[in-house]
Short mmCIF file of C-alpha atoms and ligand atoms in Angstrom, two decimals:
data_model
loop_
_atom_site.label_atom_id
_atom_site.label_comp_id
_atom_site.label_asym_id
_atom_site.label_seq_id
_atom_site.Cartn_x
_atom_site.Cartn_y
_atom_site.Cartn_z
CA VAL A 446 20.11 20.21 -79.57
CA THR A 447 22.47 20.64 -76.58
CA GLU A 448 22.78 17.85 -74.11
CA THR A 449 22.03 18.89 -70.63
CA ILE A 450 21.31 17.57 -67.14
CA ASP A 451 18.45 18.48 -64.73
CA THR A 452 20.12 18.47 -61.32
CA HIS A 453 16.95 18.81 -59.11
CA ALA A 454 13.64 17.31 -60.09
CA HIS A 455 10.74 15.47 -58.51
CA VAL A 456 9.73 13.15 -61.30
CA ASP A 457 7.24 11.28 -59.14
CA THR A 458 4.94 14.35 -59.40
CA ARG A 459 5.08 14.43 -63.26
CA PRO A 460 3.15 12.70 -66.02
CA TYR A 461 4.67 10.15 -68.20
CA GLU A 462 4.60 12.55 -71.25
CA ASP A 463 7.02 15.00 -69.73
CA PHE A 464 9.85 12.54 -69.78
CA GLU A 465 9.81 12.07 -73.60
CA LEU A 466 9.51 15.83 -73.96
CA MET A 467 12.71 16.30 -71.70
CA ALA A 468 14.61 13.81 -73.84
CA ILE A 469 13.46 15.53 -77.12
CA GLY A 470 14.77 18.81 -75.50
CA GLY A 471 18.25 17.24 -74.96
CA ILE A 472 18.10 16.43 -71.30
CA THR A 473 20.10 13.15 -70.96
CA ASP A 474 20.18 12.78 -67.17
CA VAL A 475 17.88 13.72 -64.28
CA LEU A 476 18.41 13.71 -60.63
CA THR A 477 15.28 12.98 -58.75
CA LEU A 478 15.25 14.09 -55.12
CA ALA A 479 13.32 12.95 -52.13
CA HIS A 480 10.77 15.63 -50.89
CA ASP A 481 7.63 16.07 -49.12
CA PRO A 482 4.82 14.86 -51.43
CA MET A 483 2.58 13.94 -48.37
CA LYS A 484 2.85 14.52 -44.65
CA MET A 485 6.17 13.02 -43.94
CA SER A 486 5.12 11.97 -40.44
CA SER A 487 7.31 8.89 -39.81
CA SER A 488 9.98 6.56 -41.12
CA ILE A 489 7.31 4.28 -42.54
CA VAL A 490 6.21 7.14 -44.95
CA PHE A 491 9.88 7.88 -45.74
CA ARG A 492 10.45 4.11 -46.69
CA ASP A 493 7.46 4.16 -49.07
CA HIS A 494 8.63 7.45 -50.63
CA PHE A 495 12.16 6.17 -51.16
CA GLU A 496 10.91 3.00 -52.70
CA ARG A 497 8.75 4.94 -54.98
CA LEU A 498 11.73 7.07 -56.17
CA PHE A 499 13.66 3.88 -57.18
CA ALA A 500 10.56 2.53 -58.96
CA GLU A 501 10.47 5.77 -60.98
CA ARG A 502 13.59 4.66 -62.94
CA SER A 503 11.64 2.22 -65.17
CA ARG A 504 8.83 4.87 -65.75
CA VAL A 505 11.21 7.71 -66.69
CA GLU A 506 13.85 5.75 -68.69
CA LYS A 507 11.23 4.02 -70.88
CA THR A 508 11.15 7.12 -73.10
CA GLY A 509 12.97 9.81 -71.28
CA PRO A 510 16.41 10.61 -69.69
CA ARG A 511 18.57 8.44 -67.39
CA LEU A 512 17.23 8.79 -63.81
CA HIS A 513 19.53 9.18 -60.75
CA VAL A 514 17.92 8.83 -57.34
CA CYS A 515 18.86 11.13 -54.34
CA LEU A 516 17.51 10.39 -50.88
CA GLY A 517 17.14 12.70 -47.91
CA LEU A 518 14.81 14.24 -45.41
CA HIS A 519 13.24 17.52 -46.61
CA PRO A 520 13.37 20.33 -44.19
CA ARG A 521 9.58 20.73 -44.14
CA ALA A 522 9.24 17.09 -42.92
CA ARG A 523 8.43 16.58 -39.18
CA PRO A 524 8.74 12.88 -38.57
CA ASP A 525 8.04 11.73 -35.09
CA ASP A 526 10.87 9.31 -35.16
CA LEU A 527 13.87 11.13 -36.51
CA PRO A 528 16.48 8.68 -35.35
CA ALA A 529 14.61 5.82 -37.18
CA CYS A 530 14.40 8.12 -40.29
CA ILE A 531 18.21 8.71 -40.18
CA ALA A 532 18.77 4.87 -39.71
CA LEU A 533 16.51 4.22 -42.60
CA LEU A 534 18.44 6.69 -44.86
CA GLU A 535 21.65 5.18 -43.86
CA SER A 536 20.42 1.64 -44.64
CA TYR A 537 19.91 2.74 -48.24
CA LEU A 538 23.42 4.30 -48.44
CA LYS A 539 24.83 0.93 -47.41
CA ASP A 540 22.84 -1.15 -49.97
CA ALA A 541 24.65 -1.24 -53.30
CA SER A 542 21.46 -2.66 -54.98
CA HIS A 543 19.86 0.75 -54.60
CA PRO A 544 22.48 3.23 -55.75
CA VAL A 545 22.06 6.70 -54.23
CA THR A 546 23.58 9.53 -56.19
CA ALA A 547 23.43 12.24 -53.47
CA ILE A 548 21.77 13.13 -50.23
CA GLY A 549 18.89 15.54 -50.82
CA GLU A 550 16.96 17.37 -50.63
CA ALA A 551 17.99 18.39 -47.11
CA GLY A 552 18.40 22.02 -45.99
CA LEU A 553 16.59 24.65 -43.93
CA GLU A 554 13.05 26.10 -44.33
CA SER A 555 12.35 27.87 -41.02
CA ARG A 556 15.51 27.21 -39.02
CA ASP A 557 13.81 25.74 -35.95
CA PRO A 558 16.09 23.37 -33.79
CA PHE A 559 14.51 20.19 -35.22
CA GLU A 560 15.34 21.32 -38.76
CA THR A 561 18.92 22.03 -37.77
CA GLU A 562 19.45 18.71 -36.13
CA MET A 563 17.78 16.88 -39.15
CA LEU A 564 20.29 18.80 -41.37
CA GLN A 565 23.33 18.06 -39.20
CA ARG A 566 22.61 14.27 -39.22
CA GLN A 567 22.40 14.41 -42.98
CA ILE A 568 25.74 16.33 -43.39
CA GLU A 569 27.31 13.64 -41.18
CA LEU A 570 25.91 10.92 -43.47
CA ALA A 571 27.27 12.69 -46.55
CA ILE A 572 30.78 12.82 -45.08
CA THR A 573 30.68 9.29 -43.81
CA TYR A 574 29.48 7.86 -47.24
CA ASP A 575 31.41 10.41 -49.35
CA LEU A 576 28.30 11.58 -51.11
CA PRO A 577 27.31 14.94 -52.63
CA LEU A 578 24.67 16.96 -50.81
CA ILE A 579 21.79 18.98 -52.28
CA LEU A 580 20.53 21.63 -49.91
CA HIS A 581 17.24 23.45 -50.23
CA THR A 582 16.76 27.13 -49.42
CA PRO A 583 13.34 28.58 -48.80
CA ARG A 584 11.51 31.26 -50.68
CA ALA A 585 11.05 33.43 -47.51
CA ASP A 586 14.20 35.16 -46.02
CA LYS A 587 16.35 33.55 -48.67
CA ALA A 588 19.56 35.54 -47.91
CA PRO A 589 19.56 35.11 -44.05
CA MET A 590 18.49 31.46 -44.40
CA THR A 591 21.25 30.88 -46.90
CA ARG A 592 23.84 32.44 -44.48
CA GLU A 593 22.52 30.23 -41.69
CA LEU A 594 22.90 27.19 -43.91
CA VAL A 595 26.50 28.18 -44.74
CA ASN A 596 27.20 28.72 -40.93
CA VAL A 597 25.85 25.10 -40.24
CA LEU A 598 28.00 23.68 -43.05
CA SER A 599 31.19 25.53 -41.79
CA THR A 600 30.99 23.65 -38.58
CA PHE A 601 31.83 20.42 -40.54
CA THR A 602 35.02 19.47 -42.39
CA LEU A 603 33.56 18.61 -45.94
CA ASP A 604 34.47 19.00 -49.61
CA ARG A 605 32.65 22.07 -50.62
CA ASP A 606 32.77 21.05 -54.32
CA ARG A 607 30.36 18.19 -53.37
CA VAL A 608 27.76 20.53 -51.94
CA VAL A 609 24.93 22.31 -53.96
CA ILE A 610 23.10 25.04 -52.26
CA ASP A 611 19.98 25.10 -54.34
CA HIS A 612 17.26 27.56 -55.35
CA ALA A 613 19.89 30.31 -55.29
CA ASP A 614 18.73 33.76 -56.57
CA VAL A 615 20.44 37.04 -57.56
CA SER A 616 20.73 37.81 -53.81
CA THR A 617 22.36 34.54 -52.73
CA ALA A 618 24.34 33.02 -55.61
CA LYS A 619 27.41 35.21 -55.15
CA LEU A 620 27.53 34.41 -51.36
CA ILE A 621 27.36 30.65 -52.18
CA VAL A 622 30.03 30.65 -54.84
CA ASP A 623 32.42 32.99 -52.94
CA ARG A 624 32.51 30.39 -50.15
CA GLY A 625 33.44 27.62 -52.48
CA TYR A 626 30.06 25.82 -52.69
CA ASN A 627 28.07 25.25 -55.83
CA ALA A 628 24.94 27.22 -56.44
CA GLY A 629 21.82 25.53 -57.91
CA LEU A 630 19.87 27.83 -60.22
CA THR A 631 16.25 26.75 -60.33
CA VAL A 632 14.69 28.17 -63.52
CA GLN A 633 10.90 27.83 -62.96
CA PRO A 634 7.85 30.03 -62.95
CA GLY A 635 8.01 31.76 -59.59
CA LYS A 636 11.72 31.18 -59.11
CA LEU A 637 14.37 32.29 -61.59
CA SER A 638 13.51 33.34 -65.25
CA PRO A 639 15.88 32.13 -67.88
CA GLN A 640 16.90 35.74 -68.21
CA GLN A 641 17.84 35.97 -64.57
CA ALA A 642 19.87 32.76 -64.78
CA VAL A 643 21.71 34.35 -67.70
CA GLU A 644 22.64 37.31 -65.63
CA ILE A 645 24.02 35.20 -62.81
CA VAL A 646 25.94 33.01 -65.20
CA LYS A 647 27.56 36.10 -66.77
CA THR A 648 28.75 37.47 -63.37
CA LEU A 649 29.87 34.42 -61.34
CA ASP A 650 32.46 31.66 -61.71
CA PRO A 651 30.55 29.23 -64.11
CA ALA A 652 32.48 26.20 -62.67
CA ARG A 653 30.33 26.63 -59.51
CA LEU A 654 26.83 26.78 -61.17
CA VAL A 655 24.39 24.12 -62.13
CA LEU A 656 20.88 24.38 -63.63
CA ASN A 657 17.62 22.62 -62.60
CA THR A 658 13.90 22.72 -62.85
CA ASP A 659 12.79 21.57 -59.43
CA MET A 660 9.83 20.11 -61.36
CA SER A 661 7.05 19.26 -59.02
CA SER A 662 3.26 19.63 -58.60
CA ALA A 663 3.84 23.36 -58.38
CA PRO A 664 3.86 25.40 -61.65
CA THR A 665 6.62 23.86 -63.70
CA ASP A 666 8.42 24.46 -66.99
CA VAL A 667 9.66 21.07 -68.05
CA LEU A 668 11.82 22.61 -70.74
CA SER A 669 13.32 25.41 -68.73
CA ILE A 670 16.85 24.12 -69.05
CA PRO A 671 16.90 23.94 -72.82
CA ARG A 672 15.17 27.39 -72.79
CA THR A 673 17.91 28.72 -70.49
CA VAL A 674 20.70 27.23 -72.82
CA GLN A 675 18.94 28.99 -75.72
CA ALA A 676 18.90 32.36 -73.63
CA LEU A 677 22.58 31.85 -72.87
CA LYS A 678 23.43 31.32 -76.58
CA HIS A 679 21.32 34.33 -77.53
CA ALA A 680 23.17 36.52 -74.86
CA GLY A 681 26.50 35.50 -76.54
CA VAL A 682 27.80 33.49 -73.64
CA HIS A 683 30.74 31.18 -74.62
CA GLY A 684 29.89 27.61 -75.51
CA VAL A 685 32.37 26.35 -72.94
CA VAL A 686 30.57 28.22 -70.25
CA ILE A 687 27.16 26.94 -71.34
CA GLU A 688 28.39 23.36 -71.42
CA ALA A 689 29.85 23.82 -67.88
CA VAL A 690 26.63 25.13 -66.24
CA SER A 691 24.18 22.96 -68.14
CA ASN A 692 26.20 19.68 -68.19
CA LYS A 693 29.83 19.27 -67.30
CA ASN A 694 29.74 20.58 -63.64
CA ALA A 695 27.08 18.11 -62.82
CA TRP A 696 29.20 15.16 -63.97
CA ARG A 697 31.98 16.43 -61.72
CA ILE A 698 29.97 17.22 -58.67
CA PHE A 699 27.81 14.06 -58.71
CA ARG A 700 30.40 11.76 -60.32
CA LEU A 701 27.59 10.45 -62.54
CA LYS A 702 28.12 7.17 -64.38
CA LEU A 703 26.76 6.14 -67.73
ZN1 ZN B 1206 12.90 20.39 -54.69
#
């Protein structure tokens, strides 16, 4: 079994049994990201959500992989007190008793001014606290929205190797990698198939690619990463490349600690 990392998951939506299955499948580490499991209407809701993500560590690690918590404001969230939400997020980044692995997921969904401001404030926090940034791209208008995301990022001075532009597809992965960012390949029913991920890995710089499930309450293949590793092996992709995209790149980008 090849050891792998899931770089984008929402374990708070998954049953206990999934975590043991992931460990059996060779997944050693999982990044769980803040998202929008309910109407994210205020900083009070965000505080409860963030606390839940830290509480997930004991649930997941009992039988499953190590869990790394990432906190952020999802672009679909519309809190009525954005400054308080940003201050809340920053309070967690300052608190060493709650280690935060990355800011995420942030990003763009529909590109209205509120979303752009929420994204900009989170990019500033990533720079100030020297943290990686995991950015969502939407299903609709993926290529233009990805270009817009890159435009917003390019107005900041940041280390592009610490940014993952996620849910990349065949139309956006090259654009992301060519600009020096990392592309997240979400292998999931309705997103990329293992075979599409193989095609992207074969054509782009493998040092700039990471795999994830984005497991959530939507249709999910908990074992999509081991399945993609198997498809890569079957396609004759070199073991060094497989190890990079399924494991090593994540250690570099997120500076994970054992
Ligand atoms: Zn997600």
